[in-house]
Structures are given as C-alpha cells and as structure tokens.
C-alpha cells in the first residue's frame, strides 16, 4: 500500500530540491503516482528554485506554465517576487553580458506591468 502523502508532504519535498529537474520529478510523482494536483504554492517553489540559480528565463517560463498547464488563474506574489529577485540578480552582476542584463530588465518590467494589471 502506498503512503498517503498530502500537499504539505509534497511541498516540503519540493523545498528540498536544488534543481528544476528534481522539482519536476516531484511534480511527476504528485500527478502520476498520487494523483495530487500541483498547488500555486508548489508552482511558486519551482519559480524560486529557478530564481536561486539566477535563471530568470526559467522563472518566466514557469510563471506562464503555471497558468497554461497548472490552471492557476491568479499567480501568487511569492512567485513574482522570486522572478523579480532573479532578474535583479542578473541585472546587478557585472560579469554578465549587457545584452542578457537588458533582457532581464525588460522582462522584469513587462512582468511588473502584467502583475499590476492582474492585481488591480
């Protein structure tokens, strides 16, 4: 008999993941083995994992995936905060090429406007 794991167990497991690939494996376990939907909090953790790696494009991709695939209609502030932190990290690192920093800044600005429209 499979253990009865709930959302708290899965989100705790997600917070232990160090790479997006590990988090995706937990998502797969949630959906396939336990038929447990991924919550907005779970998606936000995946955004944060990308952010910790400085992967602003991965964050942005997950924000859109969260709506399209996850069915999350209202993206939580925590997910946007992680995304903006990743953009900030990239924009303020002198070793990253200017074109990448500009892309991160533009993406953050467009997302900021989108966030304000959604939350009005």
Tab-separated table of N, CA, C and O in Angstrom:
chain	number	residue	atom	x	y	z
A	1	UNK	N	0.834	-1.174	0.000
A	1	UNK	CA	0.000	0.000	0.000
A	1	UNK	C	0.886	1.247	0.000
A	1	UNK	O	1.847	1.345	0.756
A	2	UNK	N	0.539	2.205	-0.869
A	2	UNK	CA	1.295	3.438	-0.974
A	2	UNK	C	1.015	4.325	0.232
A	2	UNK	O	-0.100	4.350	0.742
A	3	UNK	N	2.037	5.079	0.676
A	3	UNK	CA	1.788	6.003	1.785
A	3	UNK	C	0.832	7.112	1.342
A	3	UNK	O	0.775	7.474	0.175
A	4	UNK	N	0.091	7.638	2.263
A	4	UNK	CA	-0.856	8.712	1.977
A	4	UNK	C	-0.149	10.046	2.182
A	4	UNK	O	-0.022	10.521	3.303
A	5	UNK	N	0.344	10.591	1.079
A	5	UNK	CA	1.056	11.858	1.139
A	5	UNK	C	0.121	12.975	0.736
A	5	UNK	O	-0.626	12.866	-0.223
A	6	UNK	N	0.171	14.062	1.458
A	6	UNK	CA	-0.673	15.209	1.157
A	6	UNK	C	0.145	16.367	0.615
A	6	UNK	O	1.355	16.253	0.393
A	7	UNK	N	-0.522	17.471	0.422
A	7	UNK	CA	0.144	18.650	-0.142
A	7	UNK	C	1.322	19.104	0.719
A	7	UNK	O	2.370	19.469	0.202
A	8	UNK	N	1.158	19.072	2.025
A	8	UNK	CA	2.236	19.507	2.916
A	8	UNK	C	3.497	18.669	2.705
A	8	UNK	O	4.604	19.200	2.650
A	9	UNK	N	3.326	17.376	2.567
A	9	UNK	CA	4.468	16.482	2.350
A	9	UNK	C	5.169	16.809	1.040
A	9	UNK	O	6.400	16.913	0.982
A	10	UNK	N	4.388	16.986	-0.021
A	10	UNK	CA	4.975	17.258	-1.330
A	10	UNK	C	5.643	18.631	-1.380
A	10	UNK	O	6.732	18.771	-1.946
A	11	UNK	N	5.028	19.644	-0.792
A	11	UNK	CA	5.653	20.964	-0.822
A	11	UNK	C	6.922	20.986	0.018
A	11	UNK	O	7.890	21.654	-0.343
A	12	UNK	N	6.928	20.241	1.096
A	12	UNK	CA	8.148	20.128	1.899
A	12	UNK	C	9.243	19.459	1.080
A	12	UNK	O	10.399	19.890	1.096
A	13	UNK	N	8.881	18.420	0.362
A	13	UNK	CA	9.837	17.728	-0.502
A	13	UNK	C	10.345	18.670	-1.595
A	13	UNK	O	11.537	18.688	-1.914
A	14	UNK	N	9.459	19.484	-2.156
A	14	UNK	CA	9.855	20.445	-3.190
A	14	UNK	C	10.871	21.456	-2.666
A	14	UNK	O	11.804	21.831	-3.376
A	15	UNK	N	10.699	21.894	-1.431
A	15	UNK	CA	11.630	22.887	-0.876
A	15	UNK	C	13.033	22.313	-0.701
A	15	UNK	O	13.992	23.070	-0.576
A	16	UNK	N	13.149	21.007	-0.710
A	16	UNK	CA	14.454	20.359	-0.595
A	16	UNK	C	15.164	20.219	-1.942
A	16	UNK	O	16.350	19.893	-1.983
A	17	UNK	N	14.448	20.446	-3.026
A	17	UNK	CA	15.021	20.293	-4.361
A	17	UNK	C	16.012	21.416	-4.641
A	17	UNK	O	15.768	22.568	-4.301
A	18	UNK	N	17.115	21.052	-5.291
A	18	UNK	CA	18.137	22.051	-5.617
A	18	UNK	C	18.127	22.437	-7.088
A	18	UNK	O	18.722	23.438	-7.457
A	19	UNK	N	17.481	21.615	-7.921
A	19	UNK	CA	17.435	21.909	-9.345
A	19	UNK	C	15.995	21.809	-9.842
A	19	UNK	O	15.185	21.075	-9.257
A	20	UNK	N	15.687	22.502	-10.923
A	20	UNK	CA	14.345	22.374	-11.502
A	20	UNK	C	14.035	20.934	-11.922
A	20	UNK	O	12.886	20.500	-11.820
A	21	UNK	N	15.045	20.207	-12.355
A	21	UNK	CA	14.838	18.815	-12.771
A	21	UNK	C	14.344	17.973	-11.586
A	21	UNK	O	13.427	17.158	-11.736
A	22	UNK	N	14.918	18.176	-10.419
A	22	UNK	CA	14.471	17.450	-9.221
A	22	UNK	C	13.027	17.821	-8.886
A	22	UNK	O	12.219	16.957	-8.547
A	23	UNK	N	12.701	19.105	-8.979
A	23	UNK	CA	11.339	19.559	-8.671
A	23	UNK	C	10.340	18.962	-9.658
A	23	UNK	O	9.242	18.564	-9.275
A	24	UNK	N	10.732	18.884	-10.916
A	24	UNK	CA	9.849	18.282	-11.927
A	24	UNK	C	9.604	16.807	-11.628
A	24	UNK	O	8.515	16.291	-11.898
A	25	UNK	N	10.588	16.143	-11.077
A	25	UNK	CA	10.395	14.733	-10.691
A	25	UNK	C	9.374	14.625	-9.562
A	25	UNK	O	8.550	13.708	-9.534
A	26	UNK	N	9.397	15.564	-8.635
A	26	UNK	CA	8.408	15.577	-7.549
A	26	UNK	C	7.025	15.873	-8.130
A	26	UNK	O	6.037	15.237	-7.750
A	27	UNK	N	6.955	16.817	-9.082
A	27	UNK	CA	5.674	17.099	-9.747
A	27	UNK	C	5.121	15.843	-10.397
A	27	UNK	O	3.935	15.538	-10.300
A	28	UNK	N	6.000	15.119	-11.074
A	28	UNK	CA	5.578	13.875	-11.743
A	28	UNK	C	5.045	12.877	-10.719
A	28	UNK	O	4.006	12.249	-10.938
A	29	UNK	N	5.732	12.751	-9.610
A	29	UNK	CA	5.290	11.862	-8.536
A	29	UNK	C	3.923	12.288	-8.009
A	29	UNK	O	3.039	11.456	-7.789
A	30	UNK	N	3.749	13.582	-7.842
A	30	UNK	CA	2.476	14.106	-7.346
A	30	UNK	C	1.326	13.762	-8.295
A	30	UNK	O	0.274	13.313	-7.858
A	31	UNK	N	1.551	14.002	-9.562
A	31	UNK	CA	0.481	13.841	-10.551
A	31	UNK	C	0.211	12.393	-10.920
A	31	UNK	O	-0.942	11.968	-10.985
A	32	UNK	N	1.262	11.634	-11.183
A	32	UNK	CA	1.087	10.274	-11.683
A	32	UNK	C	0.862	9.240	-10.590
A	32	UNK	O	-0.060	8.442	-10.676
A	33	UNK	N	1.691	9.268	-9.593
A	33	UNK	CA	1.613	8.225	-8.569
A	33	UNK	C	0.558	8.494	-7.503
A	33	UNK	O	-0.031	7.579	-6.960
A	34	UNK	N	0.333	9.745	-7.207
A	34	UNK	CA	-0.582	10.072	-6.112
A	34	UNK	C	-1.801	10.871	-6.551
A	34	UNK	O	-2.642	11.210	-5.727
A	35	UNK	N	-1.854	11.201	-7.833
A	35	UNK	CA	-2.972	11.964	-8.390
A	35	UNK	C	-3.292	13.199	-7.539
A	35	UNK	O	-4.424	13.465	-7.192
A	36	UNK	N	-2.243	13.909	-7.195
A	36	UNK	CA	-2.371	15.081	-6.350
A	36	UNK	C	-2.098	16.325	-7.202
A	36	UNK	O	-1.040	16.441	-7.799
A	37	UNK	N	-3.031	17.268	-7.294
A	37	UNK	CA	-2.798	18.455	-8.125
A	37	UNK	C	-1.686	19.340	-7.554
A	37	UNK	O	-1.466	19.371	-6.347
A	38	UNK	N	-1.015	20.048	-8.447
A	38	UNK	CA	0.052	20.948	-8.023
A	38	UNK	C	-0.580	22.292	-7.669
A	38	UNK	O	-1.271	22.899	-8.479
A	39	UNK	N	-0.352	22.725	-6.461
A	39	UNK	CA	-0.948	23.981	-5.981
A	39	UNK	C	-0.134	25.178	-6.472
A	39	UNK	O	0.989	25.042	-6.967
A	40	UNK	N	-0.698	26.350	-6.293
A	40	UNK	CA	0.011	27.588	-6.637
A	40	UNK	C	1.298	27.692	-5.818
A	40	UNK	O	2.329	28.167	-6.309
A	41	UNK	N	1.246	27.200	-4.593
A	41	UNK	CA	2.437	27.215	-3.738
A	41	UNK	C	3.518	26.308	-4.313
A	41	UNK	O	4.693	26.675	-4.349
A	42	UNK	N	3.138	25.136	-4.791
A	42	UNK	CA	4.098	24.220	-5.413
A	42	UNK	C	4.759	24.849	-6.632
A	42	UNK	O	5.981	24.760	-6.811
A	43	UNK	N	3.949	25.494	-7.487
A	43	UNK	CA	4.499	26.177	-8.658
A	43	UNK	C	5.437	27.303	-8.231
A	43	UNK	O	6.493	27.520	-8.842
A	44	UNK	N	5.080	28.015	-7.173
A	44	UNK	CA	5.921	29.117	-6.684
A	44	UNK	C	7.277	28.605	-6.212
A	44	UNK	O	8.298	29.283	-6.392
A	45	UNK	N	7.287	27.423	-5.635
A	45	UNK	CA	8.555	26.835	-5.201
A	45	UNK	C	9.434	26.555	-6.414
A	45	UNK	O	10.647	26.808	-6.387
A	46	UNK	N	8.842	26.069	-7.504
A	46	UNK	CA	9.620	25.821	-8.724
A	46	UNK	C	10.186	27.133	-9.278
A	46	UNK	O	11.344	27.176	-9.704
A	47	UNK	N	9.407	28.196	-9.255
A	47	UNK	CA	9.907	29.506	-9.694
A	47	UNK	C	11.093	29.911	-8.825
A	47	UNK	O	12.125	30.371	-9.322
A	48	UNK	N	10.978	29.704	-7.523
A	48	UNK	CA	12.047	30.073	-6.588
A	48	UNK	C	13.315	29.256	-6.831
A	48	UNK	O	14.420	29.782	-6.707
A	49	UNK	N	13.176	28.003	-7.184
A	49	UNK	CA	14.348	27.168	-7.483
A	49	UNK	C	15.090	27.753	-8.687
A	49	UNK	O	16.319	27.879	-8.672
A	50	UNK	N	14.344	28.110	-9.730
A	50	UNK	CA	14.972	28.757	-10.895
A	50	UNK	C	15.642	30.064	-10.482
A	50	UNK	O	16.756	30.362	-10.923
A	51	UNK	N	14.966	30.838	-9.635
A	51	UNK	CA	15.496	32.138	-9.210
A	51	UNK	C	16.812	31.990	-8.455
A	51	UNK	O	17.745	32.768	-8.664
A	52	UNK	N	16.896	30.998	-7.605
A	52	UNK	CA	18.124	30.791	-6.833
A	52	UNK	C	19.305	30.474	-7.736
A	52	UNK	O	20.454	30.720	-7.376
A	53	UNK	N	19.012	29.934	-8.914
A	53	UNK	CA	20.060	29.637	-9.889
A	53	UNK	C	20.323	30.832	-10.815
A	53	UNK	O	21.168	30.755	-11.695
A	54	UNK	N	19.557	31.906	-10.640
A	54	UNK	CA	19.702	33.080	-11.491
A	54	UNK	C	19.093	32.897	-12.870
A	54	UNK	O	19.389	33.638	-13.798
A	55	UNK	N	18.227	31.915	-13.004
A	55	UNK	CA	17.603	31.582	-14.285
A	55	UNK	C	16.292	32.358	-14.438
A	55	UNK	O	15.213	31.813	-14.235
A	56	UNK	N	16.403	33.640	-14.812
A	56	UNK	CA	15.210	34.479	-14.928
A	56	UNK	C	14.297	34.000	-16.052
A	56	UNK	O	13.081	34.110	-15.955
A	57	UNK	N	14.877	33.443	-17.113
A	57	UNK	CA	14.046	32.940	-18.217
A	57	UNK	C	13.267	31.699	-17.791
A	57	UNK	O	12.112	31.522	-18.173
A	58	UNK	N	13.893	30.843	-16.987
A	58	UNK	CA	13.204	29.671	-16.451
A	58	UNK	C	12.058	30.086	-15.543
A	58	UNK	O	10.971	29.510	-15.588
A	59	UNK	N	12.286	31.114	-14.722
A	59	UNK	CA	11.228	31.650	-13.851
A	59	UNK	C	10.050	32.118	-14.685
A	59	UNK	O	8.896	31.795	-14.393
A	60	UNK	N	10.348	32.898	-15.712
A	60	UNK	CA	9.300	33.462	-16.552
A	60	UNK	C	8.514	32.353	-17.245
A	60	UNK	O	7.286	32.406	-17.338
A	61	UNK	N	9.218	31.349	-17.694
A	61	UNK	CA	8.573	30.210	-18.348
A	61	UNK	C	7.611	29.498	-17.396
A	61	UNK	O	6.486	29.145	-17.771
A	62	UNK	N	8.045	29.302	-16.161
A	62	UNK	CA	7.197	28.625	-15.167
A	62	UNK	C	5.979	29.488	-14.820
A	62	UNK	O	4.878	28.961	-14.637
A	63	UNK	N	6.152	30.808	-14.769
A	63	UNK	CA	5.015	31.691	-14.491
A	63	UNK	C	3.921	31.491	-15.531
A	63	UNK	O	2.734	31.434	-15.201
A	64	UNK	N	4.325	31.368	-16.791
A	64	UNK	CA	3.330	31.150	-17.847
A	64	UNK	C	2.801	29.721	-17.849
A	64	UNK	O	1.615	29.496	-18.098
A	65	UNK	N	3.667	28.762	-17.545
A	65	UNK	CA	3.245	27.359	-17.462
A	65	UNK	C	2.234	27.154	-16.339
A	65	UNK	O	1.300	26.366	-16.455
A	66	UNK	N	2.424	27.876	-15.280
A	66	UNK	CA	1.546	27.784	-14.121
A	66	UNK	C	0.094	28.092	-14.518
A	66	UNK	O	-0.841	27.463	-14.039
A	67	UNK	N	-0.076	29.049	-15.419
A	67	UNK	CA	-1.416	29.395	-15.894
A	67	UNK	C	-1.907	28.401	-16.941
A	67	UNK	O	-3.027	27.903	-16.865
A	68	UNK	N	-1.060	28.124	-17.925
A	68	UNK	CA	-1.474	27.303	-19.065
A	68	UNK	C	-1.664	25.839	-18.694
A	68	UNK	O	-2.671	25.228	-19.036
A	69	UNK	N	-0.707	25.275	-17.983
A	69	UNK	CA	-0.739	23.842	-17.653
A	69	UNK	C	-1.319	23.607	-16.263
A	69	UNK	O	-2.111	22.695	-16.055
A	70	UNK	N	-0.916	24.451	-15.323
A	70	UNK	CA	-1.331	24.263	-13.939
A	70	UNK	C	-2.729	24.741	-13.630
A	70	UNK	O	-3.276	24.423	-12.578
A	71	UNK	N	-3.297	25.539	-14.514
A	71	UNK	CA	-4.645	26.033	-14.275
A	71	UNK	C	-4.740	27.044	-13.150
A	71	UNK	O	-5.809	27.286	-12.601
A	72	UNK	N	-3.616	27.668	-12.819
A	72	UNK	CA	-3.593	28.668	-11.760
A	72	UNK	C	-4.019	30.003	-12.386
A	72	UNK	O	-3.334	30.531	-13.261
A	73	UNK	N	-5.134	30.532	-11.976
A	73	UNK	CA	-5.649	31.750	-12.601
A	73	UNK	C	-5.000	33.012	-12.045
A	73	UNK	O	-4.868	34.013	-12.728
A	74	UNK	N	-4.571	32.964	-10.787
A	74	UNK	CA	-4.007	34.135	-10.121
A	74	UNK	C	-2.624	33.757	-9.580
A	74	UNK	O	-2.523	33.033	-8.592
A	75	UNK	N	-1.572	34.238	-10.232
A	75	UNK	CA	-0.210	33.892	-9.815
A	75	UNK	C	0.105	34.578	-8.487
A	75	UNK	O	-0.089	35.789	-8.347
A	76	UNK	N	0.587	33.816	-7.512
A	76	UNK	CA	0.864	34.386	-6.183
A	76	UNK	C	2.025	35.386	-6.189
A	76	UNK	O	2.938	35.298	-7.003
A	77	UNK	N	1.975	36.303	-5.251
A	77	UNK	CA	3.019	37.304	-5.094
A	77	UNK	C	4.382	36.648	-4.885
A	77	UNK	O	5.395	37.142	-5.398
A	78	UNK	N	4.420	35.548	-4.162
A	78	UNK	CA	5.696	34.866	-3.891
A	78	UNK	C	6.392	34.449	-5.185
A	78	UNK	O	7.620	34.559	-5.305
A	79	UNK	N	5.631	33.988	-6.168
A	79	UNK	CA	6.216	33.563	-7.442
A	79	UNK	C	6.809	34.766	-8.177
A	79	UNK	O	7.926	34.707	-8.703
A	80	UNK	N	6.054	35.866	-8.210
A	80	UNK	CA	6.568	37.075	-8.861
A	80	UNK	C	7.790	37.615	-8.129
A	80	UNK	O	8.751	38.063	-8.747
A	81	UNK	N	7.774	37.567	-6.819
A	81	UNK	CA	8.911	38.067	-6.040
A	81	UNK	C	10.175	37.289	-6.366
A	81	UNK	O	11.249	37.875	-6.548
A	82	UNK	N	10.066	35.973	-6.473
A	82	UNK	CA	11.229	35.156	-6.829
A	82	UNK	C	11.726	35.503	-8.227
A	82	UNK	O	12.934	35.604	-8.461
A	83	UNK	N	10.789	35.679	-9.155
A	83	UNK	CA	11.160	36.039	-10.520
A	83	UNK	C	11.889	37.383	-10.550
A	83	UNK	O	12.945	37.525	-11.173
A	84	UNK	N	11.343	38.381	-9.849
A	84	UNK	CA	11.977	39.699	-9.822
A	84	UNK	C	13.353	39.629	-9.159
A	84	UNK	O	14.278	40.338	-9.561
A	85	UNK	N	13.503	38.778	-8.155
A	85	UNK	CA	14.802	38.615	-7.494
A	85	UNK	C	15.829	38.043	-8.467
A	85	UNK	O	16.994	38.459	-8.470
A	86	UNK	N	15.395	37.104	-9.308
A	86	UNK	CA	16.307	36.523	-10.310
A	86	UNK	C	16.729	37.584	-11.317
A	86	UNK	O	17.906	37.674	-11.694
A	87	UNK	N	15.778	38.398	-11.758
A	87	UNK	CA	16.093	39.476	-12.702
A	87	UNK	C	17.054	40.478	-12.069
A	87	UNK	O	18.023	40.917	-12.696
A	88	UNK	N	16.803	40.818	-10.817
A	88	UNK	CA	17.672	41.751	-10.097
A	88	UNK	C	19.094	41.193	-10.002
A	88	UNK	O	20.068	41.911	-10.220
A	89	UNK	N	19.180	39.920	-9.692
A	89	UNK	CA	20.480	39.264	-9.558
A	89	UNK	C	21.259	39.355	-10.867
A	89	UNK	O	22.450	39.665	-10.874
A	90	UNK	N	20.580	39.100	-11.976
A	90	UNK	CA	21.233	39.144	-13.287
A	90	UNK	C	21.603	40.583	-13.653
A	90	UNK	O	22.706	40.849	-14.135
A	91	UNK	N	20.697	41.513	-13.426
A	91	UNK	CA	20.923	42.913	-13.805
A	91	UNK	C	22.064	43.558	-13.025
A	91	UNK	O	22.684	44.507	-13.501
A	92	UNK	N	22.333	43.072	-11.837
A	92	UNK	CA	23.342	43.695	-10.983
A	92	UNK	C	24.630	42.900	-10.860
A	92	UNK	O	25.392	43.108	-9.923
A	93	UNK	N	24.851	42.001	-11.818
A	93	UNK	CA	26.105	41.259	-11.857
A	93	UNK	C	26.902	41.756	-13.050
A	93	UNK	O	26.480	41.583	-14.193
A	94	UNK	N	28.007	42.385	-12.789
A	94	UNK	CA	28.814	42.976	-13.852
A	94	UNK	C	29.435	41.984	-14.808
A	94	UNK	O	29.843	42.344	-15.908
A	95	UNK	N	29.532	40.733	-14.418
A	95	UNK	CA	30.189	39.733	-15.256
A	95	UNK	C	29.268	39.179	-16.345
A	95	UNK	O	29.715	38.495	-17.238
A	96	UNK	N	27.998	39.502	-16.271
A	96	UNK	CA	27.024	39.020	-17.250
A	96	UNK	C	26.953	40.038	-18.385
A	96	UNK	O	26.917	41.244	-18.139
A	97	UNK	N	26.939	39.561	-19.637
A	97	UNK	CA	26.902	40.493	-20.773
A	97	UNK	C	25.717	41.456	-20.699
A	97	UNK	O	24.639	41.113	-20.206
A	98	UNK	N	25.946	42.657	-21.210
A	98	UNK	CA	24.926	43.709	-21.166
A	98	UNK	C	23.629	43.266	-21.830
A	98	UNK	O	22.539	43.579	-21.340
A	99	UNK	N	23.713	42.537	-22.932
A	99	UNK	CA	22.500	42.115	-23.646
A	99	UNK	C	21.620	41.223	-22.772
A	99	UNK	O	20.391	41.333	-22.799
A	100	UNK	N	22.234	40.375	-21.973
A	100	UNK	CA	21.479	39.484	-21.074
A	100	UNK	C	20.871	40.307	-19.940
A	100	UNK	O	19.710	40.103	-19.562
A	101	UNK	N	21.656	41.251	-19.418
A	101	UNK	CA	21.135	42.108	-18.350
A	101	UNK	C	19.967	42.949	-18.852
A	101	UNK	O	18.967	43.115	-18.151
A	102	UNK	N	20.075	43.447	-20.067
A	102	UNK	CA	18.988	44.237	-20.651
A	102	UNK	C	17.744	43.379	-20.844
A	102	UNK	O	16.618	43.830	-20.568
A	103	UNK	N	17.946	42.152	-21.278
A	103	UNK	CA	16.806	41.237	-21.467
A	103	UNK	C	16.103	40.980	-20.133
A	103	UNK	O	14.875	40.992	-20.057
A	104	UNK	N	16.897	40.748	-19.088
A	104	UNK	CA	16.324	40.503	-17.753
A	104	UNK	C	15.561	41.729	-17.267
A	104	UNK	O	14.460	41.620	-16.724
A	105	UNK	N	16.126	42.916	-17.472
A	105	UNK	CA	15.462	44.143	-17.055
A	105	UNK	C	14.160	44.373	-17.803
A	105	UNK	O	13.142	44.734	-17.199
A	106	UNK	N	14.187	44.165	-19.109
A	106	UNK	CA	12.963	44.343	-19.907
A	106	UNK	C	11.891	43.334	-19.528
A	106	UNK	O	10.712	43.679	-19.425
A	107	UNK	N	12.300	42.089	-19.332
A	107	UNK	CA	11.346	41.044	-18.948
A	107	UNK	C	10.734	41.344	-17.580
A	107	UNK	O	9.528	41.171	-17.376
A	108	UNK	N	11.557	41.828	-16.656
A	108	UNK	CA	11.052	42.197	-15.324
A	108	UNK	C	10.054	43.347	-15.436
A	108	UNK	O	8.998	43.318	-14.791
A	109	UNK	N	10.379	44.347	-16.262
A	109	UNK	CA	9.484	45.495	-16.402
A	109	UNK	C	8.146	45.077	-16.999
A	109	UNK	O	7.088	45.464	-16.504
A	110	UNK	N	8.168	44.269	-18.059
A	110	UNK	CA	6.930	43.799	-18.686
A	110	UNK	C	6.107	42.956	-17.713
A	110	UNK	O	4.885	43.067	-17.655
A	111	UNK	N	6.788	42.125	-16.944
A	111	UNK	CA	6.092	41.286	-15.965
A	111	UNK	C	5.532	42.115	-14.818
A	111	UNK	O	4.479	41.794	-14.272
A	112	UNK	N	6.253	43.166	-14.441
A	112	UNK	CA	5.763	44.056	-13.399
A	112	UNK	C	4.453	44.706	-13.830
A	112	UNK	O	3.492	44.783	-13.065
A	113	UNK	N	4.403	45.158	-15.070
A	113	UNK	CA	3.168	45.763	-15.591
A	113	UNK	C	2.043	44.724	-15.624
A	113	UNK	O	0.912	45.025	-15.233
A	114	UNK	N	2.362	43.512	-16.063
A	114	UNK	CA	1.378	42.425	-16.102
A	114	UNK	C	0.867	42.116	-14.701
A	114	UNK	O	-0.326	41.946	-14.480
A	115	UNK	N	1.787	42.050	-13.750
A	115	UNK	CA	1.424	41.778	-12.354
A	115	UNK	C	0.474	42.844	-11.822
A	115	UNK	O	-0.525	42.543	-11.177
A	116	UNK	N	0.768	44.116	-12.113
A	116	UNK	CA	-0.088	45.209	-11.630
A	116	UNK	C	-1.477	45.156	-12.251
A	116	UNK	O	-2.464	45.462	-11.584
A	117	UNK	N	-1.559	44.788	-13.517
A	117	UNK	CA	-2.862	44.672	-14.181
A	117	UNK	C	-3.671	43.543	-13.559
A	117	UNK	O	-4.852	43.693	-13.278
A	118	UNK	N	-3.026	42.398	-13.324
A	118	UNK	CA	-3.725	41.241	-12.745
A	118	UNK	C	-4.220	41.513	-11.335
A	118	UNK	O	-5.231	40.971	-10.911
A	119	UNK	N	-3.499	42.315	-10.600
A	119	UNK	CA	-3.812	42.519	-9.188
A	119	UNK	C	-4.536	43.820	-8.887
A	119	UNK	O	-4.599	44.249	-7.750
A	120	UNK	N	-5.054	44.449	-9.896
A	120	UNK	CA	-5.830	45.680	-9.690
A	120	UNK	C	-7.242	45.354	-9.313
A	120	UNK	O	-7.849	44.454	-9.632
